[in-house]
XYZ file of C-alpha atoms in Angstrom:
700
model
C -10.252 14.782 8.328
C -12.987 14.395 5.959
C -11.320 13.300 2.572
C -11.086 10.043 0.822
C -7.763 10.392 -0.883
C -5.650 11.001 2.215
C -4.965 9.856 5.871
C -3.699 13.490 6.678
C -4.622 16.606 6.433
C -1.280 17.657 5.408
C -1.557 15.663 2.366
C -5.120 16.913 1.546
C -4.363 20.445 1.861
C -1.285 19.965 -0.603
C -3.546 18.293 -2.764
C -6.246 20.879 -2.803
C -3.067 23.588 -3.077
C -2.052 21.864 -6.333
C -5.804 21.840 -7.564
C -5.790 25.499 -6.874
C -2.535 26.482 -8.826
C -3.800 24.378 -11.440
C -7.416 26.207 -11.876
C -5.351 29.488 -11.694
C -3.756 31.945 -9.402
C -3.487 35.093 -11.322
C -5.051 38.408 -8.970
C -7.769 40.200 -10.165
C -6.291 43.628 -11.556
C -5.601 45.839 -8.796
C -5.117 43.110 -6.518
C -1.887 42.729 -4.731
C -2.422 39.301 -3.267
C -2.057 36.165 -5.555
C -4.848 33.307 -4.186
C -1.843 30.358 -5.036
C 0.319 32.191 -2.839
C -2.227 32.747 0.123
C -2.738 29.151 -0.062
C 0.879 28.191 0.298
C 0.854 30.314 3.564
C -2.438 28.089 4.483
C -0.302 24.981 4.463
C 2.294 26.631 6.308
C 0.183 27.716 9.269
C -1.194 24.613 9.495
C 1.657 22.788 9.555
C 2.655 24.702 12.391
C -0.717 24.260 14.462
C -1.944 27.837 13.854
C -5.081 26.914 12.597
C -7.148 30.297 12.951
C -4.723 32.477 11.387
C -4.903 29.396 8.359
C -8.917 29.603 8.013
C -8.102 34.055 7.439
C -5.914 33.301 5.096
C -8.251 30.587 3.316
C -11.344 33.125 3.219
C -8.961 35.651 1.693
C -8.003 33.529 -1.071
C -11.375 32.562 -1.574
C -13.045 36.021 -1.646
C -10.337 36.495 -3.999
C -11.144 33.333 -6.445
C -14.838 34.814 -6.539
C -14.122 38.049 -7.217
C -11.504 37.100 -10.336
C -13.267 33.798 -11.385
C -16.462 34.203 -10.631
C -18.796 32.139 -7.551
C -19.332 28.996 -9.760
C -15.471 28.416 -11.453
C -14.020 25.076 -10.146
C -11.233 27.095 -8.563
C -13.785 28.795 -6.370
C -14.784 25.174 -5.437
C -11.389 23.944 -4.484
C -11.318 26.991 -2.565
C -14.491 26.027 -0.410
C -13.083 22.551 -0.217
C -10.112 24.096 1.415
C -11.558 26.257 3.878
C -14.320 23.641 4.682
C -11.549 21.126 5.526
C -9.637 23.813 8.140
C -13.218 24.817 9.513
C -13.779 20.524 10.411
C -10.309 20.083 11.659
C -11.456 23.019 14.064
C -14.438 21.329 14.923
C -17.140 23.496 13.689
C -18.746 20.942 11.462
C -21.959 22.639 10.826
C -19.704 25.710 8.816
C -18.122 23.156 6.991
C -21.110 21.299 6.130
C -22.331 24.862 4.119
C -19.003 25.279 2.837
C -18.505 21.425 1.263
C -22.370 21.707 0.096
C -21.265 25.187 -1.678
C -18.446 23.055 -3.767
C -20.374 20.032 -3.991
C -23.277 22.117 -6.372
C -20.571 24.180 -8.135
C -18.646 20.634 -8.969
C -22.017 19.086 -10.083
C -22.843 21.960 -12.135
C -19.601 22.783 -14.391
C -17.828 19.238 -13.824
C -20.486 16.727 -13.385
C -21.577 14.403 -11.147
C -18.962 11.768 -12.161
C -16.149 13.755 -11.931
C -13.319 13.379 -9.772
C -13.910 16.341 -7.685
C -17.367 16.075 -7.417
C -16.686 12.592 -5.936
C -14.375 14.019 -3.469
C -16.958 16.471 -2.241
C -19.437 13.758 -2.172
C -16.964 11.890 -0.052
C -16.102 15.068 2.774
C -19.645 15.777 3.151
C -20.675 12.302 4.095
C -17.839 12.434 6.882
C -19.103 15.820 7.911
C -22.568 14.461 8.512
C -20.785 11.886 10.423
C -19.594 13.954 12.705
C -22.955 15.496 12.560
C -24.525 12.523 13.715
C -26.450 12.229 10.795
C -26.094 8.595 9.155
C -28.900 8.465 6.765
C -27.585 11.637 4.997
C -23.997 10.252 5.259
C -25.337 6.784 3.364
C -27.238 8.585 0.857
C -24.103 10.733 -0.235
C -21.689 7.976 0.108
C -24.214 5.882 -2.294
C -23.951 8.496 -4.650
C -20.445 8.893 -4.223
C -19.870 4.890 -5.147
C -22.084 5.179 -8.045
C -19.690 7.797 -9.799
C -16.818 5.920 -8.777
C -18.066 3.386 -10.998
C -19.045 5.319 -13.639
C -15.623 6.519 -13.900
C -13.744 3.625 -13.448
C -15.588 1.889 -16.674
C -14.715 4.785 -18.372
C -10.954 4.004 -17.228
C -11.213 0.423 -17.905
C -12.230 1.173 -21.527
C -8.977 3.110 -22.580
C -6.678 3.107 -19.858
C -3.161 0.733 -19.535
C -2.504 -1.768 -16.552
C -0.296 1.417 -14.623
C -3.135 3.686 -14.804
C -5.886 1.260 -14.004
C -3.797 0.362 -10.909
C -3.199 4.375 -10.130
C -6.657 5.037 -10.346
C -7.800 2.018 -8.200
C -5.124 3.441 -5.562
C -6.908 6.746 -5.538
C -10.486 5.354 -4.819
C -11.546 4.402 -1.419
C -15.026 2.361 -1.927
C -15.181 1.080 1.286
C -14.447 3.299 4.159
C -18.024 5.177 3.961
C -19.992 2.062 4.060
C -17.988 0.155 6.692
C -18.008 3.229 9.189
C -22.105 3.466 8.476
C -22.190 -0.658 8.876
C -23.996 -0.709 5.029
C -23.775 -4.484 4.633
C -25.704 -3.825 1.265
C -23.106 -1.480 -0.245
C -20.064 -3.084 1.089
C -21.569 -6.346 -1.035
C -21.828 -4.105 -4.210
C -18.318 -2.568 -3.809
C -16.500 -5.399 -3.019
C -17.789 -7.626 -5.501
C -17.491 -4.684 -8.306
C -13.775 -2.943 -7.134
C -11.518 -5.974 -5.543
C -9.327 -7.129 -7.879
C -10.781 -5.389 -10.995
C -7.535 -4.883 -12.551
C -6.450 -7.562 -12.557
C -9.857 -9.133 -13.539
C -10.222 -6.433 -16.262
C -6.961 -7.114 -17.646
C -7.678 -11.023 -17.806
C -11.099 -10.206 -19.744
C -9.428 -7.908 -22.251
C -6.827 -10.580 -22.801
C -9.511 -13.631 -23.175
C -11.708 -11.755 -25.541
C -8.986 -10.626 -27.676
C -7.342 -13.880 -27.710
C -10.621 -15.120 -28.666
C -11.419 -12.962 -31.341
C -11.598 -14.212 -34.707
C -9.817 -10.542 -35.809
C -6.263 -11.582 -36.933
C -4.988 -7.587 -36.046
C -6.253 -8.122 -32.503
C -4.859 -11.600 -32.193
C -1.426 -9.780 -33.567
C -1.525 -7.241 -30.770
C -2.012 -9.638 -28.091
C 1.204 -11.175 -29.481
C 2.990 -7.462 -29.878
C 2.077 -6.802 -26.199
C 3.328 -9.866 -24.535
C 6.835 -9.191 -26.821
C 6.779 -5.739 -25.497
C 6.804 -6.515 -21.833
C 9.280 -9.717 -22.109
C 11.680 -6.913 -23.689
C 10.945 -4.192 -20.646
C 11.429 -6.934 -18.056
C 14.802 -7.568 -19.956
C 15.799 -3.878 -19.958
C 14.882 -3.774 -16.184
C 16.928 -6.527 -14.808
C 19.697 -5.742 -16.886
C 22.666 -3.684 -15.965
C 24.403 -1.678 -18.946
C 27.263 -2.488 -20.544
C 28.512 0.968 -20.249
C 28.390 2.468 -16.674
C 28.954 5.830 -17.497
C 26.715 8.482 -16.428
C 25.930 8.668 -20.405
C 25.413 5.134 -20.218
C 23.304 4.980 -17.518
C 20.772 7.800 -18.512
C 20.769 5.997 -22.350
C 19.482 2.711 -20.274
C 17.037 4.987 -18.196
C 15.828 6.151 -21.612
C 15.293 2.907 -23.047
C 13.222 1.679 -20.172
C 11.149 4.638 -20.350
C 11.034 4.148 -23.896
C 9.809 0.598 -23.284
C 7.251 1.349 -20.618
C 5.437 4.114 -22.706
C 5.352 1.083 -25.557
C 3.740 -0.986 -23.510
C 1.097 0.905 -22.143
C 0.707 2.121 -25.674
C 0.325 -1.406 -26.806
C -2.111 -1.917 -23.719
C -4.167 1.126 -24.634
C -4.774 -0.033 -27.905
C -5.739 -3.618 -26.961
C -8.226 -2.509 -24.922
C -9.649 0.392 -27.198
C -9.743 -2.714 -29.766
C -11.446 -5.038 -27.054
C -13.986 -2.292 -26.828
C -14.841 -1.935 -30.140
C -16.149 -5.662 -30.149
C -18.834 -4.147 -28.224
C -17.964 -5.667 -24.957
C -18.352 -3.760 -21.940
C -16.430 -4.632 -18.934
C -18.530 -7.280 -17.458
C -16.497 -6.980 -13.571
C -18.755 -3.521 -13.135
C -21.948 -5.028 -14.087
C -21.864 -7.938 -11.452
C -24.498 -7.920 -9.198
C -25.037 -9.395 -5.474
C -27.884 -11.470 -6.425
C -26.351 -12.963 -9.425
C -23.237 -13.868 -6.768
C -25.390 -15.888 -4.449
C -27.311 -17.881 -7.148
C -24.093 -19.094 -7.887
C -23.162 -19.976 -4.424
C -24.298 -23.517 -3.224
C -27.000 -23.888 -1.104
C -24.755 -25.277 1.856
C -21.991 -22.807 1.056
C -21.471 -19.218 2.495
C -19.026 -16.720 0.321
C -16.601 -14.877 2.882
C -15.593 -11.221 1.448
C -12.514 -10.195 3.513
C -12.045 -6.261 2.877
C -8.618 -4.520 4.466
C -10.282 -0.974 4.860
C -9.915 2.055 6.476
C -12.764 3.243 9.299
C -13.596 6.722 10.138
C -13.712 6.970 13.762
C -14.822 11.028 13.851
C -13.123 14.243 14.393
C -10.470 13.539 11.190
C -9.547 10.396 12.441
C -9.151 6.897 10.846
C -7.862 3.567 11.307
C -7.182 0.448 9.327
C -8.865 -2.452 9.980
C -10.062 -6.171 8.656
C -13.897 -6.897 8.003
C -15.725 -9.177 6.078
C -19.102 -9.289 4.039
C -20.978 -12.889 4.227
C -23.352 -13.950 1.562
C -25.204 -16.768 1.226
C -27.285 -18.371 -1.317
C -30.053 -16.602 -0.156
C -30.934 -14.005 2.081
C -29.073 -10.341 2.447
C -25.477 -9.779 3.062
C -24.126 -9.390 6.529
C -20.706 -7.251 7.676
C -18.553 -8.769 10.285
C -15.910 -6.422 12.028
C -12.874 -8.508 13.029
C -10.643 -5.449 13.817
C -7.180 -3.210 13.795
C -5.630 -4.185 10.393
C -2.329 -3.625 12.739
C -2.812 -6.271 14.850
C -4.118 -8.554 12.633
C -1.508 -8.437 10.273
C 1.274 -8.966 13.001
C -0.723 -12.105 14.318
C -0.412 -13.933 11.303
C 2.908 -12.612 10.214
C 4.306 -14.615 13.651
C 2.317 -17.612 12.654
C 3.332 -17.948 8.584
C 7.244 -17.047 10.155
C 7.175 -19.932 12.497
C 5.206 -22.213 10.677
C 8.195 -24.018 8.437
C 10.420 -24.281 11.588
C 8.058 -24.327 14.758
C 9.143 -24.543 18.009
C 6.751 -27.035 19.802
C 3.373 -28.410 19.735
C 2.274 -26.182 22.050
C 2.931 -22.980 20.260
C 1.594 -24.179 17.159
C -1.770 -24.815 18.983
C -1.829 -21.492 20.880
C -1.166 -19.439 17.673
C -3.993 -21.658 15.580
C -6.210 -21.155 18.310
C -5.731 -17.597 18.775
C -6.185 -17.145 14.710
C -9.378 -19.098 14.975
C -10.637 -16.772 18.204
C -9.514 -13.485 15.854
C -10.670 -14.307 12.517
C -13.230 -17.174 12.553
C -15.370 -17.350 15.346
C -16.623 -13.863 14.854
C -17.731 -15.371 11.460
C -18.810 -18.538 12.022
C -21.677 -17.691 14.384
C -23.383 -16.049 11.311
C -22.992 -18.969 9.020
C -26.361 -20.191 7.848
C -27.449 -23.527 9.619
C -26.115 -26.611 7.708
C -23.203 -24.919 6.269
C -20.200 -27.235 5.248
C -18.525 -25.343 2.312
C -16.608 -21.885 2.893
C -15.581 -20.115 -0.396
C -12.746 -17.566 1.020
C -11.663 -14.229 -0.569
C -8.978 -13.093 1.437
C -7.189 -9.311 1.238
C -4.236 -8.173 2.425
C -2.063 -10.474 4.788
C -4.804 -13.017 4.995
C -3.989 -14.062 1.570
C -1.043 -15.795 3.247
C -2.951 -17.857 5.723
C -3.201 -21.464 5.396
C -6.995 -21.232 6.798
C -7.554 -25.077 7.047
C -4.841 -25.334 9.774
C -6.641 -23.217 12.113
C -7.508 -25.034 15.427
C -11.211 -24.659 16.862
C -11.785 -24.577 20.673
C -12.212 -28.743 20.237
C -8.933 -29.024 18.856
C -10.304 -29.869 15.199
C -8.591 -28.374 12.446
C -11.319 -26.555 10.390
C -10.700 -28.693 7.858
C -12.435 -31.415 9.482
C -15.530 -29.570 10.356
C -15.545 -27.095 6.830
C -14.947 -27.444 3.023
C -12.380 -24.695 2.539
C -12.023 -23.281 -0.907
C -9.884 -19.997 -1.933
C -11.154 -17.499 -4.603
C -8.376 -16.322 -7.213
C -9.695 -12.283 -6.664
C -12.869 -11.936 -5.399
C -17.116 -13.497 -5.219
C -16.862 -12.581 -9.153
C -14.440 -15.537 -9.552
C -17.811 -17.862 -9.014
C -19.414 -16.633 -12.140
C -16.418 -17.236 -14.369
C -17.561 -19.629 -17.630
C -14.722 -22.380 -17.571
C -13.658 -23.081 -21.427
C -12.145 -26.185 -22.515
C -8.114 -25.825 -22.639
C -6.728 -25.391 -26.274
C -4.688 -28.887 -25.670
C -5.505 -32.147 -23.691
C -1.947 -32.199 -22.665
C -0.345 -31.905 -19.652
C 3.368 -30.313 -19.537
C 5.571 -30.914 -16.578
C 8.884 -29.817 -15.580
C 10.872 -31.088 -12.102
C 14.377 -32.038 -11.286
C 15.840 -29.209 -12.644
C 19.876 -28.711 -13.546
C 20.496 -25.037 -11.747
C 23.890 -25.286 -12.058
C 24.779 -25.805 -15.590
C 28.406 -25.624 -17.404
C 29.456 -22.185 -18.485
C 29.112 -20.849 -22.095
C 32.014 -18.563 -22.083
C 29.339 -15.945 -22.731
C 30.799 -11.962 -21.906
C 29.081 -11.064 -18.334
C 28.495 -7.254 -17.723
C 30.515 -6.655 -14.117
C 28.275 -5.156 -11.946
C 28.185 -6.319 -8.452
C 24.238 -7.513 -7.194
C 22.576 -7.064 -3.924
C 23.260 -8.995 -0.753
C 19.483 -11.048 -1.081
C 20.742 -11.761 -4.883
C 24.524 -12.996 -3.491
C 22.311 -15.126 -0.894
C 20.759 -17.566 -3.355
C 21.395 -20.871 -3.276
C 19.806 -23.224 -5.059
C 19.311 -26.935 -3.346
C 18.528 -29.862 -5.720
C 15.001 -31.483 -5.537
C 15.407 -35.072 -5.797
C 12.003 -35.410 -4.779
C 10.683 -33.624 -8.020
C 11.743 -36.591 -10.095
C 9.474 -38.880 -8.097
C 7.053 -36.238 -8.658
C 7.109 -36.041 -12.319
C 7.270 -40.090 -11.943
C 3.980 -40.290 -10.242
C 2.316 -37.530 -12.770
C 3.338 -39.307 -15.593
C 1.935 -42.659 -14.210
C -1.474 -41.005 -12.963
C -1.504 -39.363 -16.688
C -1.069 -42.484 -18.499
C -3.804 -44.289 -16.639
C -6.148 -41.467 -17.325
C -5.184 -41.241 -21.158
C -3.835 -37.660 -20.595
C -0.947 -37.121 -22.838
C 2.298 -35.879 -21.135
C 5.336 -34.191 -21.678
C 7.580 -33.973 -19.253
C 11.348 -32.150 -19.053
C 13.838 -32.676 -16.553
C 17.798 -31.285 -15.767
C 19.214 -29.037 -18.295
C 15.969 -28.985 -20.398
C 13.541 -27.593 -17.250
C 14.223 -24.156 -19.196
C 12.928 -20.703 -19.416
C 11.883 -21.336 -23.133
C 10.375 -24.843 -22.285
C 7.771 -22.953 -20.244
C 7.239 -19.936 -22.758
C 6.620 -22.553 -25.375
C 3.182 -23.977 -23.402
C -0.139 -22.991 -25.505
C -2.976 -23.493 -23.294
C -2.283 -27.103 -21.881
C -4.841 -28.655 -19.786
C -2.252 -29.235 -16.965
C 1.029 -27.383 -16.303
C 3.175 -28.666 -13.542
C 6.136 -26.966 -12.489
C 8.481 -28.506 -9.295
C 10.903 -25.791 -8.980
C 12.273 -23.511 -6.552
C 10.238 -19.990 -6.152
C 11.379 -17.081 -4.940
C 10.381 -13.426 -3.673
C 13.108 -11.037 -3.058
C 13.515 -7.504 -1.566
C 14.016 -4.302 -3.420
C 17.151 -4.828 -4.759
C 19.697 -2.669 -5.942
C 22.168 -3.685 -8.606
C 24.844 -0.955 -8.216
C 27.872 0.114 -10.345
C 31.249 -1.351 -9.516
C 33.093 -0.173 -6.458
C 30.236 2.207 -5.593
C 30.457 3.342 -2.170
C 27.921 6.358 -3.129
C 24.213 7.361 -1.121
C 21.520 5.573 -1.587
C 20.633 8.704 -4.092
C 23.147 8.272 -6.077
C 23.189 4.397 -6.518
C 19.155 4.476 -7.553
C 20.772 7.411 -10.050
C 23.364 5.117 -11.446
C 22.105 1.629 -10.865
C 19.211 -0.578 -11.602
C 16.210 -0.760 -8.943
C 13.724 -3.601 -8.905
C 10.774 -2.094 -6.912
C 7.875 -3.587 -8.973
C 7.287 -6.911 -7.155
C 6.357 -8.723 -10.357
C 9.969 -8.465 -11.174
C 11.292 -9.467 -8.106
C 9.277 -12.636 -7.749
C 9.175 -15.828 -10.145
C 10.620 -19.619 -10.535
C 13.949 -20.736 -10.643
C 14.749 -22.721 -14.190
C 17.882 -24.410 -15.474
C 20.925 -22.488 -14.762
C 19.711 -20.062 -12.429
C 22.246 -21.065 -10.147
C 25.028 -20.333 -12.601
C 23.369 -17.025 -12.750
C 23.484 -16.547 -9.161
C 27.085 -17.268 -9.186
C 27.849 -15.064 -11.395
C 25.899 -12.309 -9.491
C 28.345 -13.228 -6.362
C 31.083 -12.295 -8.986
C 29.630 -8.966 -9.845
C 28.617 -10.043 -13.388
C 25.116 -10.011 -14.471
C 24.146 -12.450 -17.452
C 21.898 -11.641 -20.027
C 18.094 -11.715 -18.612
C 16.870 -13.482 -21.763
C 18.156 -16.805 -20.399
C 19.254 -16.543 -16.893
C 17.232 -19.115 -15.425
C 14.721 -17.052 -13.692
C 11.246 -16.569 -14.687
C 9.899 -13.884 -13.202
C 6.353 -13.009 -12.504
C 5.667 -10.506 -14.784
C 7.299 -12.814 -17.653
C 4.580 -15.480 -16.684
C 1.537 -12.576 -17.018
C 2.964 -13.054 -20.666
C 2.441 -16.692 -21.383
C -0.586 -17.825 -23.134
C -2.465 -20.065 -20.668
C -6.067 -19.527 -21.743
C -8.411 -22.308 -20.721
C -5.283 -24.285 -18.669
C -7.345 -25.919 -16.067
C -4.865 -26.489 -13.583
C -1.376 -25.033 -12.652
C 0.793 -26.395 -10.072
C 3.596 -24.543 -8.578
C 4.990 -27.255 -5.706
C 8.250 -26.074 -4.995
C 9.175 -23.693 -2.015
C 7.129 -20.301 -1.146
C 5.664 -20.183 -4.374
C 2.762 -18.440 -3.232
C 4.254 -15.196 -1.427
C 4.376 -11.794 -3.311
C 2.965 -8.404 -1.809
C -0.297 -8.072 -0.773
C -1.921 -5.056 -2.129
C -5.023 -4.392 -0.507
C -8.175 -4.709 -2.729
C -5.827 -5.892 -5.992
C -4.770 -9.516 -4.470
C -0.922 -10.487 -4.384
C 1.804 -9.298 -6.802
C 3.982 -11.898 -7.559
C 3.223 -15.594 -9.184
C -0.478 -15.814 -7.986
C -0.872 -12.170 -10.583
C 1.076 -13.456 -13.275
C -0.348 -16.941 -13.720
C -4.093 -15.726 -13.127
C -3.170 -13.102 -15.604
C -1.522 -15.660 -18.166
C -5.231 -17.243 -18.007
C -5.039 -20.400 -15.391
C -8.082 -21.326 -13.825
C -6.863 -23.074 -10.809
C -3.403 -22.400 -9.330
C -2.025 -24.579 -6.813
C 0.914 -22.932 -4.891
C 3.113 -22.819 -1.302
C 3.114 -20.638 1.298
C 6.559 -21.688 2.363
C 9.621 -24.011 2.369
C 8.249 -27.640 1.677
C 9.373 -31.231 2.195
C 11.030 -32.801 -1.078
C 9.996 -35.854 -0.673
C 6.782 -35.891 1.034
C 5.436 -33.212 -0.897
C 5.682 -35.900 -4.211
C 3.508 -38.136 -1.948
C 1.068 -35.252 -1.025
C 0.530 -34.328 -5.148
C 0.369 -37.965 -6.315
C -2.792 -38.032 -3.498
C -4.070 -34.658 -4.723
C -3.778 -35.774 -8.681
C -5.428 -39.155 -8.179
C -8.210 -37.037 -6.378
C -8.622 -33.633 -8.932
C -8.383 -36.134 -12.270
C -11.083 -38.437 -10.653
C -14.133 -36.313 -11.325
C -12.040 -32.627 -12.084
C -12.548 -30.714 -9.071
C -9.395 -29.355 -8.143
C -10.478 -27.304 -5.224
C -12.338 -30.091 -4.135
C -9.446 -32.233 -4.523
C -7.267 -30.467 -2.207
C -9.512 -29.501 0.289
C -9.846 -33.536 0.784
C -6.462 -34.378 0.728
C -5.425 -31.739 3.053
C -8.011 -32.986 5.364
C -6.211 -36.309 5.383
C -3.348 -35.349 5.597
C -3.342 -32.820 8.455
C -5.595 -35.362 10.516
C -3.139 -38.055 9.834
C 0.027 -36.578 10.327
C -0.894 -34.817 13.508
C -1.632 -38.235 15.043
C 2.006 -40.317 13.488
C 4.144 -37.080 13.821
C 2.165 -34.102 16.111
C 0.803 -30.910 15.357
C 3.503 -28.882 14.238
C 4.859 -31.219 11.908
C 1.481 -32.057 10.292
C 0.709 -28.389 9.585
C 4.443 -27.918 8.363
C 4.336 -30.499 6.135
C 0.594 -30.444 4.918
C -0.191 -26.791 5.651
C 1.575 -24.832 2.687
C -1.032 -25.928 0.107
C -3.063 -23.485 -1.253
C -5.339 -23.672 -4.305
C -6.824 -20.314 -5.688
C -10.043 -21.024 -8.420
C -12.163 -19.902 -10.608
C -15.465 -20.829 -11.691
C -18.186 -22.840 -10.187
C -16.962 -24.567 -6.551
């Protein structure tokens, strides 16, 4: 099926029919048929597999559109597009081509070359050209479509909220045609301009606004942060009044708060645009990124993308664009996404509780053969450093642990470093932090004495009831070692422990040089907080309760008092969320860490979240990058308490020696993996030293 926004013809037809209804459905004088009604019948016939009858009605609807609205009306173009889709489904690609060409000509003339409908026609026509065996013509159309999508995105980025940007990003598919046509040059351009674009643009807006000397703009930044915190609070708290009226009132409050956040985001974006700053991300070129790649390095830009199999069939795949300091980009196909995702999950799920060295070895060598070997044969001679920009489930893979055919860790043969978003990160200009200070938190008192505050009655989801936060005594050693190292380096450091390790302390951070948070991380499944005693249907629960779907609200850090909150949830109570001991990723995104050189999250599972193709991992990773962190160290699974303290001691010694955090992690993991393998075996080496991951921005 030849349309970029949808994977099934039924979905496409529904979109097209909606467009037809929008553009008008009034019959001409004397006509007794409504084109919109005819198109409803077209959808029904298609769903029944009665394609020829559907085509007959679609042709009749087209004639009515032409008679009623004229041959160059957008609705006429939509009818042409609709009919072309049906002919394509029947395999009559030549007729589909002619209809798509007519629709494209109308849309370019009436709507303009950058309108989304015009882009759709370009893509649809390109798919037909592939089916007709005309790859050059298809590539020319794909390039026009990509240029139009870039122009539309540039406009979106200068006036819209985060929600609107994410919606647009989800509506475009800049990789499917270049990947299908094996165009490495176009894939490199698309990846460097579209991948992670929403997060990157938000960070850029906030950075420009914060650096602005205009007090009004600085005030807008503070107002937006406060509005986001308020929205998070309203989303997480169960209303006092659980009557239908009370729940409806809370829903309206949340809706109003969401609207306020979007309004403030839009105002801030327009204020930044008024400073004369065009979106930097969309001006990035392949040559600029290649110039930033060291001569002995290669950039691997992974993409999870759709691939057109021909004859209306698509498949999700992984591939990678390879960029070196010099030379043209290369596109490497890795295989079906479903199979690769399953292979990655199978390893990660068993990594923290391995069954045997043999099982771990088999999985790591399988991943090497599937994901690394196809890439390595194209690395330039002398490659020592590999800059990784993962996508999808590959974001959760500890690449350093993969085993080569020679039974060596990848960390032994390559210096592996992970970018925060895409190759654009290499162009980031890393400024000095606002404060030379280090701030560190650990040995958290998760259980605090009850304050006696009134709680709201409401049973919580099983995932919340099961949350148990074990003490982490090793984090006290971690803080002791960090204090010793910082003082030896002349770095002032502030540490907090026990009940002082609170949300308010973290929120007080103002761009320290280092922020170290040694505590549990969490990533919960979708949460349903239901009214008391509810035995109603899921739909009813969603209507009357609180449903947390946003991964930025379901992931975060546990701080002082978190266990007390978890116990309250067990009793069917919900303490006020403003000081409940849980700092969500969404709240993290409102912190002021612009210029912060290094953030370390050394508790368990701090690197988890929801992988969203093309937009990174929605969770703590996104929150801290949005807050401004330049280097972010996280963990992929449960870590050993005491061994982590020793690992972090070695990491900090190396990182503060030359200021190169990514290089420090690479060298520290290499030493630990090889030593632990000799002392404790392969499985323990991977479990203890494998989960640490660092995302960075700037020169490697």
